[in-house]
PDB file of C-alpha atoms in Angstrom:
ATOM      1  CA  UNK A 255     -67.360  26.507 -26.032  1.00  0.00           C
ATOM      2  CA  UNK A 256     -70.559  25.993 -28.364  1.00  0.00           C
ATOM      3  CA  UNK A 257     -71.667  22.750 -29.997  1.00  0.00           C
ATOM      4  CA  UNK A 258     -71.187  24.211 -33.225  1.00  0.00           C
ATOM      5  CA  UNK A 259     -67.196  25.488 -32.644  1.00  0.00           C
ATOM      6  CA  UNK A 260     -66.477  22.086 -30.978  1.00  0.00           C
ATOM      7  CA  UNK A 261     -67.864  20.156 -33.947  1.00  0.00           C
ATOM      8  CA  UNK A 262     -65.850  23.010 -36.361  1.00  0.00           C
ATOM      9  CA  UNK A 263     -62.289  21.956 -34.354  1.00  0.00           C
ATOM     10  CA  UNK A 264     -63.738  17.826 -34.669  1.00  0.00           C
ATOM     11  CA  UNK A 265     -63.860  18.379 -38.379  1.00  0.00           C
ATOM     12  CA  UNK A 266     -60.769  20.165 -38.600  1.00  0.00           C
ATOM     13  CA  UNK A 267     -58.930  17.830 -36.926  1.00  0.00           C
ATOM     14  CA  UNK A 268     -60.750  14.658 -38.637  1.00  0.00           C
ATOM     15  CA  UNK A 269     -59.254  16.403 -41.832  1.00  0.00           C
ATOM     16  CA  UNK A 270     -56.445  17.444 -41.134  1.00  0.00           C
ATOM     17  CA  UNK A 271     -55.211  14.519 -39.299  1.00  0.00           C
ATOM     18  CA  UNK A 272     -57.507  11.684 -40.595  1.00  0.00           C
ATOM     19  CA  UNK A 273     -58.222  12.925 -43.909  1.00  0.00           C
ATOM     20  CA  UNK A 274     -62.257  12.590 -43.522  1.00  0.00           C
ATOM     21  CA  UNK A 275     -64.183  15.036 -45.670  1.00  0.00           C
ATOM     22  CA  UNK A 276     -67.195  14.753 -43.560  1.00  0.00           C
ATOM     23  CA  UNK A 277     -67.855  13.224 -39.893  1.00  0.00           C
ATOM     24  CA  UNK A 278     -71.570  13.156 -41.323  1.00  0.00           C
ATOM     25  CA  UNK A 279     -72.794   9.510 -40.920  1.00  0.00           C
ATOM     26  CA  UNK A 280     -73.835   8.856 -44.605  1.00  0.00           C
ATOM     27  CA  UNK A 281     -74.912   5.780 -44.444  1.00  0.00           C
ATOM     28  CA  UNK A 282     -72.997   3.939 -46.444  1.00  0.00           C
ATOM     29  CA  UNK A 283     -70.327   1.295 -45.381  1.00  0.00           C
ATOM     30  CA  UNK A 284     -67.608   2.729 -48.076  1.00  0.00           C
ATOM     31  CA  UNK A 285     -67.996   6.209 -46.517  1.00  0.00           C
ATOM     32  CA  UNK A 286     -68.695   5.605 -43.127  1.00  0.00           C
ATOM     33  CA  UNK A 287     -65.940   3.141 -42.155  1.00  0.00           C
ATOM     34  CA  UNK A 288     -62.453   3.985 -42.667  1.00  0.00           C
ATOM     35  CA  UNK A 289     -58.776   1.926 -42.384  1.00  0.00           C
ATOM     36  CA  UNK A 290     -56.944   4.418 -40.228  1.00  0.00           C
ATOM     37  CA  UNK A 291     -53.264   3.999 -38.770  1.00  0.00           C
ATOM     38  CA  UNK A 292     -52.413   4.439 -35.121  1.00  0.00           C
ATOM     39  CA  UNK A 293     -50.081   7.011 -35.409  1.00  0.00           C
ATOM     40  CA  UNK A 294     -52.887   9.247 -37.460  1.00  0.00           C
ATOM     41  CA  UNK A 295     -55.637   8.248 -34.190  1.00  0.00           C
ATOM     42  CA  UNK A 296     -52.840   9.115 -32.114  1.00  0.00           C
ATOM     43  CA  UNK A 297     -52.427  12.421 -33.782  1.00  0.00           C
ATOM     44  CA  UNK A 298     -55.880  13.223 -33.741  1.00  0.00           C
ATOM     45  CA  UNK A 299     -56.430  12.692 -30.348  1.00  0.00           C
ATOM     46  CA  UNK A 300     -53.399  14.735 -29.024  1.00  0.00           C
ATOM     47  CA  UNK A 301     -55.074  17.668 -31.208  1.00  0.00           C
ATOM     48  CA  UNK A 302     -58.288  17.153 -29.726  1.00  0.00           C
ATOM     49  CA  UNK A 303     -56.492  17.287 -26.347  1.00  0.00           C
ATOM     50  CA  UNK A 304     -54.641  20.125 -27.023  1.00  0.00           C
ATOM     51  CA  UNK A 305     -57.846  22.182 -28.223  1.00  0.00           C
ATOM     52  CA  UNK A 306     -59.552  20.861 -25.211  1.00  0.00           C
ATOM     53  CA  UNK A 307     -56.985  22.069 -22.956  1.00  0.00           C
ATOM     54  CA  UNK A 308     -56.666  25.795 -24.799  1.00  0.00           C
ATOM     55  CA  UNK A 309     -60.344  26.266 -25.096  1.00  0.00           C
ATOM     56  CA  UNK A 310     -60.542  25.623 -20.819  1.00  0.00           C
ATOM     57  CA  UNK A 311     -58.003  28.381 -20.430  1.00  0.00           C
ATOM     58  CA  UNK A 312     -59.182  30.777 -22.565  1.00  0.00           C
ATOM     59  CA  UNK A 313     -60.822  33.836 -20.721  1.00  0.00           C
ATOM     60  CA  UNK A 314     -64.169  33.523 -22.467  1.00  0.00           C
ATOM     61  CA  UNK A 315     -64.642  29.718 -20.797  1.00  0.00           C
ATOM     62  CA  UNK A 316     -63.475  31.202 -17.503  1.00  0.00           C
ATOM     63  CA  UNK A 317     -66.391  34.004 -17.484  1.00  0.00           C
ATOM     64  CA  UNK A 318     -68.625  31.574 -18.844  1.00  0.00           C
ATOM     65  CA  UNK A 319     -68.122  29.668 -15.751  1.00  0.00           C
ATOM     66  CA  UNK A 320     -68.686  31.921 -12.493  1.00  0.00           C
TER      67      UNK A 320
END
């Protein structure tokens, strides 16, 4: 998987499950720090695991490989 689609399913997820516009640092406390609940980090991270786990069994990652 490239940098670029593995930061496209970060900021996917950090919308969809987070509701982040941006995981841009923009330097600013307002923007850059966030309350979160558990269950929304707990969300996240099974959909990070999950797209972690599909892109290792995809056939492109397993030619990539040998």
């Amino acid at each position: 998987m490239s940098n670029s689609t593995r930061d496209q399913q970060l900021q996917k997820i950090a919308l969809d499950h987070l509701f982040f516009a941006t995981l841009e640092t923009r330097s600013s406390d307002s923007l850059d720090f966030h309350d979160v609940s558990v269950w929304a980090i707990k969300t996240a991270l099974q959909a990070a695991f999950e797209a972690g786990r599909n892109a290792a069994a995809s056939p492109s990652q397993t030619q990539a490989k040998k």
